[in-house]
């Protein structure tokens, strides 16, 4: 029995046999050919099959994981049609007189390397995509596109990494869990795993993959990120019990749907959900969240090839507001920079990106981008109960500039005869120590605060949130962070503003009582945490010391 440690990205336990994910492209051989025309035709025929498959996967993804997550497959279809990509395949076949599979594999390696060496994270991510579409093309040439079938037993899929199309193509009825040796918790794969409700652990390490064989018995604990290879009987029993307890708990939590978020002594709190795309609405509703406390609008930009237009943004915001049918929807304006880089923004490389040009600083220095987003937001405000929230605020003057632009945009829309909502709330994120310390000056300007504890912790403790080596230095319950939250709550309430928390700490059940005592009005968490948090609130009694 051996134990490996990765990062759990979806909390559930699986016990079953390993199925090592293999790709057909690994078997590609170079074959000299005479008839280059025939090879070119084979590429075209394979492309037609691949596009058909991708359209089917896109439709499946649309139903299962939503529009935003499904968009990646539209990108794959476009990539298959890319002129440079196709020219490269053609030129290798014609000049080297080689088989089509080999030309695709070489093109794939060249393009993947080129993307990987680019500076911006978005283009780097295309490296996995080009490999993915090339593998598909090769599979279509060698087997007419038949995918490897898993056998009838449900298996735990183990891979070096999984491309988005590979993840979504996995037949959920045959997959117990998946484990990848590499990958980050912000990858498409991790995001898809959470949305697909499949227990998943990523970043288990190269050694894990080297140590396992098809059919090995595994335990995957998506809560702790532990993977146990060849567990003994006692361990299997222990985890089977944990699994059963998980299932029972989830069933019991369903009974909390429709119930109030109220403590035993009668204190009420709103529990909202955080999402990154329109596709997340399904799980917000399924988990009975009272609203959306954080819509990370930058995902609309991250998943787009170019600046999303006012119309595209309006449609997305309108859809969220309409789907939430009058429940509060807080949309955070663009928060890029630092770890979220987008190629077409052409941002300079910075020595300290977390302390650099990010979020509201970008919006205020590029008002044309900000104006487009605000126009889309105010237009959408007519279709529900909207809150607009500005990220990374550090000063009164930043808020004043945001408010002035909001007024300008609203006046512009009204004078053009465009209907806007009457009760749109304006808020700011409290995610810098500066904002918390001057929260008495900021509160009179806004309707609400939302505490971004991920960044507030990073900046208060001077610990880069991207740096895994600092984990032992990050005390998530640090008194300094809690005092800043408490100070912000007092200042919000003294100025008739309400205050929520939308960072990860909102889901920390060991702090629920502390937050309730501070008078926090709203906690916004990932959708699967809504019901556990409701349960915690309902079992809390603030009269007990
Ligand atoms: C935060 O900083 O806590 C937050 C919610 O924003 P993000 O994690 O998107 O930076
Ligand atoms: Mg933040």
Short mmCIF file of N, CA and C in Angstrom, two decimals, residues 25-134:
data_model
loop_
_atom_site.label_atom_id
_atom_site.label_comp_id
_atom_site.label_asym_id
_atom_site.label_seq_id
_atom_site.Cartn_x
_atom_site.Cartn_y
_atom_site.Cartn_z
N UNK A 25 -1.92 8.98 -30.23
CA UNK A 25 -0.89 9.70 -30.95
C UNK A 25 0.51 9.19 -30.63
N UNK A 26 0.64 8.55 -29.44
CA UNK A 26 1.97 8.08 -29.03
C UNK A 26 2.52 7.06 -30.02
N UNK A 27 1.63 6.38 -30.76
CA UNK A 27 2.09 5.31 -31.65
C UNK A 27 2.43 5.78 -33.07
N UNK A 28 2.38 7.07 -33.31
CA UNK A 28 2.57 7.54 -34.69
C UNK A 28 3.99 7.23 -35.19
N UNK A 29 4.05 6.63 -36.41
CA UNK A 29 5.36 6.33 -37.00
C UNK A 29 5.51 7.12 -38.29
N UNK A 30 6.76 7.38 -38.67
CA UNK A 30 7.02 8.07 -39.93
C UNK A 30 7.06 7.02 -41.04
N UNK A 31 6.25 7.24 -42.06
CA UNK A 31 6.23 6.31 -43.20
C UNK A 31 6.46 7.12 -44.47
N UNK A 32 7.41 6.71 -45.29
CA UNK A 32 7.63 7.44 -46.56
C UNK A 32 6.54 7.04 -47.55
N UNK A 33 5.98 8.02 -48.24
CA UNK A 33 4.90 7.71 -49.19
C UNK A 33 5.19 8.40 -50.55
N UNK A 34 4.49 7.90 -51.56
CA UNK A 34 4.64 8.49 -52.90
C UNK A 34 3.46 9.42 -53.19
N UNK A 35 2.25 8.91 -52.84
CA UNK A 35 1.03 9.61 -53.23
C UNK A 35 0.66 10.69 -52.19
N UNK A 36 1.25 11.86 -52.32
CA UNK A 36 1.00 12.93 -51.33
C UNK A 36 -0.45 13.40 -51.38
N UNK A 37 -1.02 13.38 -52.59
CA UNK A 37 -2.42 13.83 -52.75
C UNK A 37 -3.35 12.99 -51.88
N UNK A 38 -3.08 11.67 -51.87
CA UNK A 38 -3.94 10.78 -51.08
C UNK A 38 -3.82 11.12 -49.58
N UNK A 39 -2.62 11.44 -49.14
CA UNK A 39 -2.43 11.79 -47.72
C UNK A 39 -3.18 13.08 -47.38
N UNK A 40 -3.13 14.04 -48.33
CA UNK A 40 -3.84 15.30 -48.08
C UNK A 40 -5.34 15.05 -47.97
N UNK A 41 -5.82 14.13 -48.83
CA UNK A 41 -7.27 13.79 -48.76
C UNK A 41 -7.60 13.11 -47.43
N UNK A 42 -6.66 12.28 -46.95
CA UNK A 42 -6.91 11.60 -45.66
C UNK A 42 -7.03 12.63 -44.53
N UNK A 43 -6.20 13.70 -44.61
CA UNK A 43 -6.28 14.75 -43.59
C UNK A 43 -7.65 15.41 -43.65
N UNK A 44 -8.09 15.73 -44.88
CA UNK A 44 -9.39 16.40 -45.03
C UNK A 44 -10.53 15.52 -44.50
N UNK A 45 -10.47 14.21 -44.84
CA UNK A 45 -11.54 13.31 -44.39
C UNK A 45 -11.54 13.22 -42.86
N UNK A 46 -10.34 13.13 -42.28
CA UNK A 46 -10.24 13.04 -40.81
C UNK A 46 -10.76 14.32 -40.18
N UNK A 47 -10.47 15.45 -40.81
CA UNK A 47 -10.93 16.73 -40.26
C UNK A 47 -12.46 16.77 -40.19
N UNK A 48 -13.09 16.25 -41.26
CA UNK A 48 -14.56 16.26 -41.29
C UNK A 48 -15.11 15.41 -40.13
N UNK A 49 -14.48 14.24 -39.90
CA UNK A 49 -14.95 13.39 -38.79
C UNK A 49 -14.72 14.11 -37.46
N UNK A 50 -13.52 14.69 -37.33
CA UNK A 50 -13.17 15.35 -36.05
C UNK A 50 -14.13 16.49 -35.74
N UNK A 51 -14.47 17.27 -36.77
CA UNK A 51 -15.39 18.39 -36.54
C UNK A 51 -16.76 17.86 -36.08
N UNK A 52 -17.20 16.75 -36.73
CA UNK A 52 -18.48 16.14 -36.33
C UNK A 52 -18.44 15.72 -34.86
N UNK A 53 -17.31 15.09 -34.47
CA UNK A 53 -17.18 14.64 -33.08
C UNK A 53 -17.21 15.83 -32.13
N UNK A 54 -16.45 16.88 -32.50
CA UNK A 54 -16.36 18.04 -31.61
C UNK A 54 -17.71 18.74 -31.47
N UNK A 55 -18.47 18.74 -32.57
CA UNK A 55 -19.81 19.35 -32.47
C UNK A 55 -20.67 18.55 -31.48
N UNK A 56 -20.53 17.21 -31.56
CA UNK A 56 -21.31 16.36 -30.64
C UNK A 56 -20.86 16.58 -29.20
N UNK A 57 -19.52 16.67 -29.00
CA UNK A 57 -19.00 16.89 -27.64
C UNK A 57 -19.47 18.25 -27.14
N UNK A 58 -19.46 19.24 -28.04
CA UNK A 58 -19.89 20.58 -27.66
C UNK A 58 -21.34 20.55 -27.16
N UNK A 59 -22.19 19.81 -27.90
CA UNK A 59 -23.60 19.74 -27.50
C UNK A 59 -23.75 19.05 -26.14
N UNK A 60 -22.96 17.97 -25.96
CA UNK A 60 -23.01 17.23 -24.69
C UNK A 60 -22.55 18.15 -23.55
N UNK A 61 -21.44 18.87 -23.80
CA UNK A 61 -20.90 19.76 -22.77
C UNK A 61 -21.89 20.88 -22.44
N UNK A 62 -22.55 21.36 -23.48
CA UNK A 62 -23.53 22.44 -23.30
C UNK A 62 -24.60 22.02 -22.30
N UNK A 63 -25.05 20.75 -22.45
CA UNK A 63 -26.10 20.25 -21.56
C UNK A 63 -25.56 19.97 -20.16
N UNK A 64 -24.32 19.42 -20.11
CA UNK A 64 -23.83 18.93 -18.82
C UNK A 64 -23.08 19.98 -18.01
N UNK A 65 -22.31 20.83 -18.70
CA UNK A 65 -21.47 21.75 -17.93
C UNK A 65 -21.64 23.21 -18.33
N UNK A 66 -22.60 23.48 -19.24
CA UNK A 66 -22.93 24.87 -19.54
C UNK A 66 -22.14 25.49 -20.67
N UNK A 67 -22.66 26.64 -21.09
CA UNK A 67 -22.16 27.30 -22.29
C UNK A 67 -20.70 27.73 -22.19
N UNK A 68 -20.34 28.33 -21.06
CA UNK A 68 -18.97 28.86 -20.95
C UNK A 68 -17.96 27.73 -21.05
N UNK A 69 -18.22 26.62 -20.35
CA UNK A 69 -17.29 25.50 -20.40
C UNK A 69 -17.31 24.81 -21.77
N UNK A 70 -18.45 24.87 -22.44
CA UNK A 70 -18.56 24.20 -23.74
C UNK A 70 -17.84 24.97 -24.84
N UNK A 71 -17.60 26.25 -24.60
CA UNK A 71 -17.01 27.08 -25.65
C UNK A 71 -15.65 26.58 -26.12
N UNK A 72 -14.94 25.90 -25.25
CA UNK A 72 -13.60 25.42 -25.60
C UNK A 72 -13.66 24.52 -26.85
N UNK A 73 -14.78 23.80 -27.02
CA UNK A 73 -14.86 22.90 -28.16
C UNK A 73 -15.15 23.65 -29.46
N UNK A 74 -15.76 24.82 -29.32
CA UNK A 74 -15.90 25.68 -30.50
C UNK A 74 -14.51 26.18 -30.90
N UNK A 75 -13.70 26.49 -29.89
CA UNK A 75 -12.32 26.93 -30.17
C UNK A 75 -11.57 25.81 -30.87
N UNK A 76 -11.77 24.56 -30.43
CA UNK A 76 -11.08 23.43 -31.08
C UNK A 76 -11.50 23.32 -32.55
N UNK A 77 -12.77 23.52 -32.81
CA UNK A 77 -13.23 23.43 -34.21
C UNK A 77 -12.54 24.53 -35.03
N UNK A 78 -12.43 25.71 -34.44
CA UNK A 78 -11.76 26.81 -35.16
C UNK A 78 -10.28 26.51 -35.36
N UNK A 79 -9.67 25.92 -34.34
CA UNK A 79 -8.23 25.61 -34.46
C UNK A 79 -7.97 24.60 -35.56
N UNK A 80 -8.92 23.64 -35.73
CA UNK A 80 -8.75 22.64 -36.79
C UNK A 80 -8.75 23.29 -38.17
N UNK A 81 -9.33 24.45 -38.24
CA UNK A 81 -9.44 25.15 -39.51
C UNK A 81 -8.37 26.22 -39.68
N UNK A 82 -7.49 26.33 -38.69
CA UNK A 82 -6.49 27.40 -38.72
C UNK A 82 -5.55 27.24 -39.93
N UNK A 83 -5.34 28.35 -40.61
CA UNK A 83 -4.57 28.30 -41.86
C UNK A 83 -3.12 27.86 -41.62
N UNK A 84 -2.47 28.43 -40.61
CA UNK A 84 -1.07 28.09 -40.36
C UNK A 84 -0.92 26.61 -40.00
N UNK A 85 -1.85 26.14 -39.18
CA UNK A 85 -1.82 24.74 -38.74
C UNK A 85 -1.96 23.81 -39.97
N UNK A 86 -2.93 24.13 -40.83
CA UNK A 86 -3.16 23.29 -42.01
C UNK A 86 -2.03 23.40 -43.02
N UNK A 87 -1.48 24.63 -43.19
CA UNK A 87 -0.36 24.80 -44.11
C UNK A 87 0.84 23.98 -43.67
N UNK A 88 1.06 23.94 -42.36
CA UNK A 88 2.20 23.19 -41.84
C UNK A 88 2.04 21.70 -42.16
N UNK A 89 0.85 21.15 -41.95
CA UNK A 89 0.62 19.71 -42.22
C UNK A 89 0.86 19.44 -43.71
N UNK A 90 0.29 20.32 -44.54
CA UNK A 90 0.39 20.14 -45.99
C UNK A 90 1.86 20.19 -46.43
N UNK A 91 2.56 21.17 -45.92
CA UNK A 91 3.94 21.36 -46.34
C UNK A 91 4.81 20.17 -45.90
N UNK A 92 4.57 19.62 -44.70
CA UNK A 92 5.36 18.46 -44.26
C UNK A 92 5.08 17.26 -45.16
N UNK A 93 3.80 17.03 -45.49
CA UNK A 93 3.46 15.89 -46.37
C UNK A 93 4.14 16.07 -47.73
N UNK A 94 4.04 17.26 -48.30
CA UNK A 94 4.53 17.47 -49.66
C UNK A 94 6.06 17.52 -49.75
N UNK A 95 6.67 18.21 -48.80
CA UNK A 95 8.13 18.35 -48.92
C UNK A 95 8.88 17.13 -48.42
N UNK A 96 8.33 16.48 -47.35
CA UNK A 96 9.06 15.33 -46.82
C UNK A 96 8.53 14.00 -47.36
N UNK A 97 7.42 14.05 -48.11
CA UNK A 97 6.77 12.85 -48.64
C UNK A 97 6.56 11.81 -47.52
N UNK A 98 5.80 12.23 -46.52
CA UNK A 98 5.53 11.35 -45.36
C UNK A 98 4.03 11.19 -45.16
N UNK A 99 3.69 10.21 -44.32
CA UNK A 99 2.27 9.93 -44.04
C UNK A 99 1.61 11.08 -43.26
N UNK A 100 0.30 11.17 -43.41
CA UNK A 100 -0.47 12.27 -42.82
C UNK A 100 -0.35 12.28 -41.29
N UNK A 101 -0.40 11.08 -40.67
CA UNK A 101 -0.35 11.03 -39.19
C UNK A 101 0.94 11.68 -38.70
N UNK A 102 2.04 11.35 -39.39
CA UNK A 102 3.33 11.89 -38.96
C UNK A 102 3.35 13.42 -39.12
N UNK A 103 2.81 13.91 -40.24
CA UNK A 103 2.79 15.36 -40.48
C UNK A 103 1.97 16.07 -39.41
N UNK A 104 0.86 15.44 -39.00
CA UNK A 104 0.02 16.06 -37.95
C UNK A 104 0.77 16.05 -36.61
N UNK A 105 1.44 14.91 -36.33
CA UNK A 105 2.15 14.81 -35.04
C UNK A 105 3.28 15.84 -34.95
N UNK A 106 4.02 16.02 -36.06
CA UNK A 106 5.13 16.99 -36.04
C UNK A 106 4.57 18.41 -35.90
N UNK A 107 3.52 18.69 -36.66
CA UNK A 107 2.89 20.02 -36.56
C UNK A 107 2.41 20.26 -35.14
N UNK A 108 1.81 19.23 -34.56
CA UNK A 108 1.30 19.36 -33.20
C UNK A 108 2.43 19.71 -32.23
N UNK A 109 3.55 18.98 -32.32
CA UNK A 109 4.68 19.26 -31.42
C UNK A 109 5.19 20.69 -31.60
N UNK A 110 5.34 21.09 -32.89
CA UNK A 110 5.88 22.44 -33.16
C UNK A 110 4.97 23.53 -32.61
N UNK A 111 3.67 23.38 -32.89
CA UNK A 111 2.74 24.43 -32.45
C UNK A 111 2.60 24.43 -30.92
N UNK A 112 2.58 23.22 -30.34
CA UNK A 112 2.43 23.14 -28.88
C UNK A 112 3.62 23.82 -28.21
N UNK A 113 4.81 23.57 -28.76
CA UNK A 113 6.01 24.18 -28.18
C UNK A 113 5.97 25.71 -28.33
N UNK A 114 5.52 26.14 -29.51
CA UNK A 114 5.44 27.59 -29.77
C UNK A 114 4.48 28.25 -28.75
N UNK A 115 3.29 27.64 -28.58
CA UNK A 115 2.32 28.22 -27.63
C UNK A 115 2.89 28.21 -26.21
N UNK A 116 3.52 27.07 -25.86
CA UNK A 116 4.02 26.94 -24.48
C UNK A 116 5.07 28.00 -24.16
N UNK A 117 5.81 28.44 -25.21
CA UNK A 117 6.89 29.39 -24.93
C UNK A 117 6.40 30.85 -24.92
N UNK A 118 5.11 31.04 -25.20
CA UNK A 118 4.60 32.42 -25.20
C UNK A 118 4.46 32.95 -23.77
N UNK A 119 4.43 34.28 -23.69
CA UNK A 119 4.43 34.90 -22.36
C UNK A 119 3.09 34.84 -21.65
N UNK A 120 2.01 34.91 -22.42
CA UNK A 120 0.75 35.03 -21.69
C UNK A 120 0.06 33.68 -21.47
N UNK A 121 -0.58 33.61 -20.30
CA UNK A 121 -1.14 32.34 -19.84
C UNK A 121 -2.20 31.79 -20.79
N UNK A 122 -2.97 32.70 -21.42
CA UNK A 122 -4.04 32.25 -22.31
C UNK A 122 -3.42 31.48 -23.50
N UNK A 123 -2.37 32.06 -24.10
CA UNK A 123 -1.76 31.41 -25.26
C UNK A 123 -1.06 30.11 -24.82
N UNK A 124 -0.47 30.12 -23.62
CA UNK A 124 0.18 28.89 -23.14
C UNK A 124 -0.84 27.75 -23.03
N UNK A 125 -2.04 28.11 -22.60
CA UNK A 125 -3.08 27.08 -22.45
C UNK A 125 -3.46 26.48 -23.80
N UNK A 126 -3.24 27.20 -24.89
CA UNK A 126 -3.57 26.69 -26.23
C UNK A 126 -2.66 25.52 -26.61
N UNK A 127 -1.51 25.40 -25.91
CA UNK A 127 -0.57 24.31 -26.19
C UNK A 127 -1.27 22.95 -26.00
N UNK A 128 -1.98 22.82 -24.87
CA UNK A 128 -2.71 21.56 -24.62
C UNK A 128 -3.81 21.37 -25.66
N UNK A 129 -4.41 22.47 -26.08
CA UNK A 129 -5.51 22.37 -27.05
C UNK A 129 -5.02 21.87 -28.41
N UNK A 130 -3.84 22.38 -28.84
CA UNK A 130 -3.37 21.96 -30.16
C UNK A 130 -3.00 20.48 -30.13
N UNK A 131 -2.47 20.01 -28.99
CA UNK A 131 -2.16 18.58 -28.88
C UNK A 131 -3.46 17.77 -28.92
N UNK A 132 -4.44 18.31 -28.26
CA UNK A 132 -5.73 17.63 -28.18
C UNK A 132 -6.37 17.47 -29.56
N UNK A 133 -6.40 18.56 -30.34
CA UNK A 133 -7.05 18.45 -31.65
C UNK A 133 -6.22 17.56 -32.58
N UNK A 134 -4.88 17.60 -32.43
CA UNK A 134 -4.03 16.78 -33.29
C UNK A 134 -4.22 15.30 -32.98
#
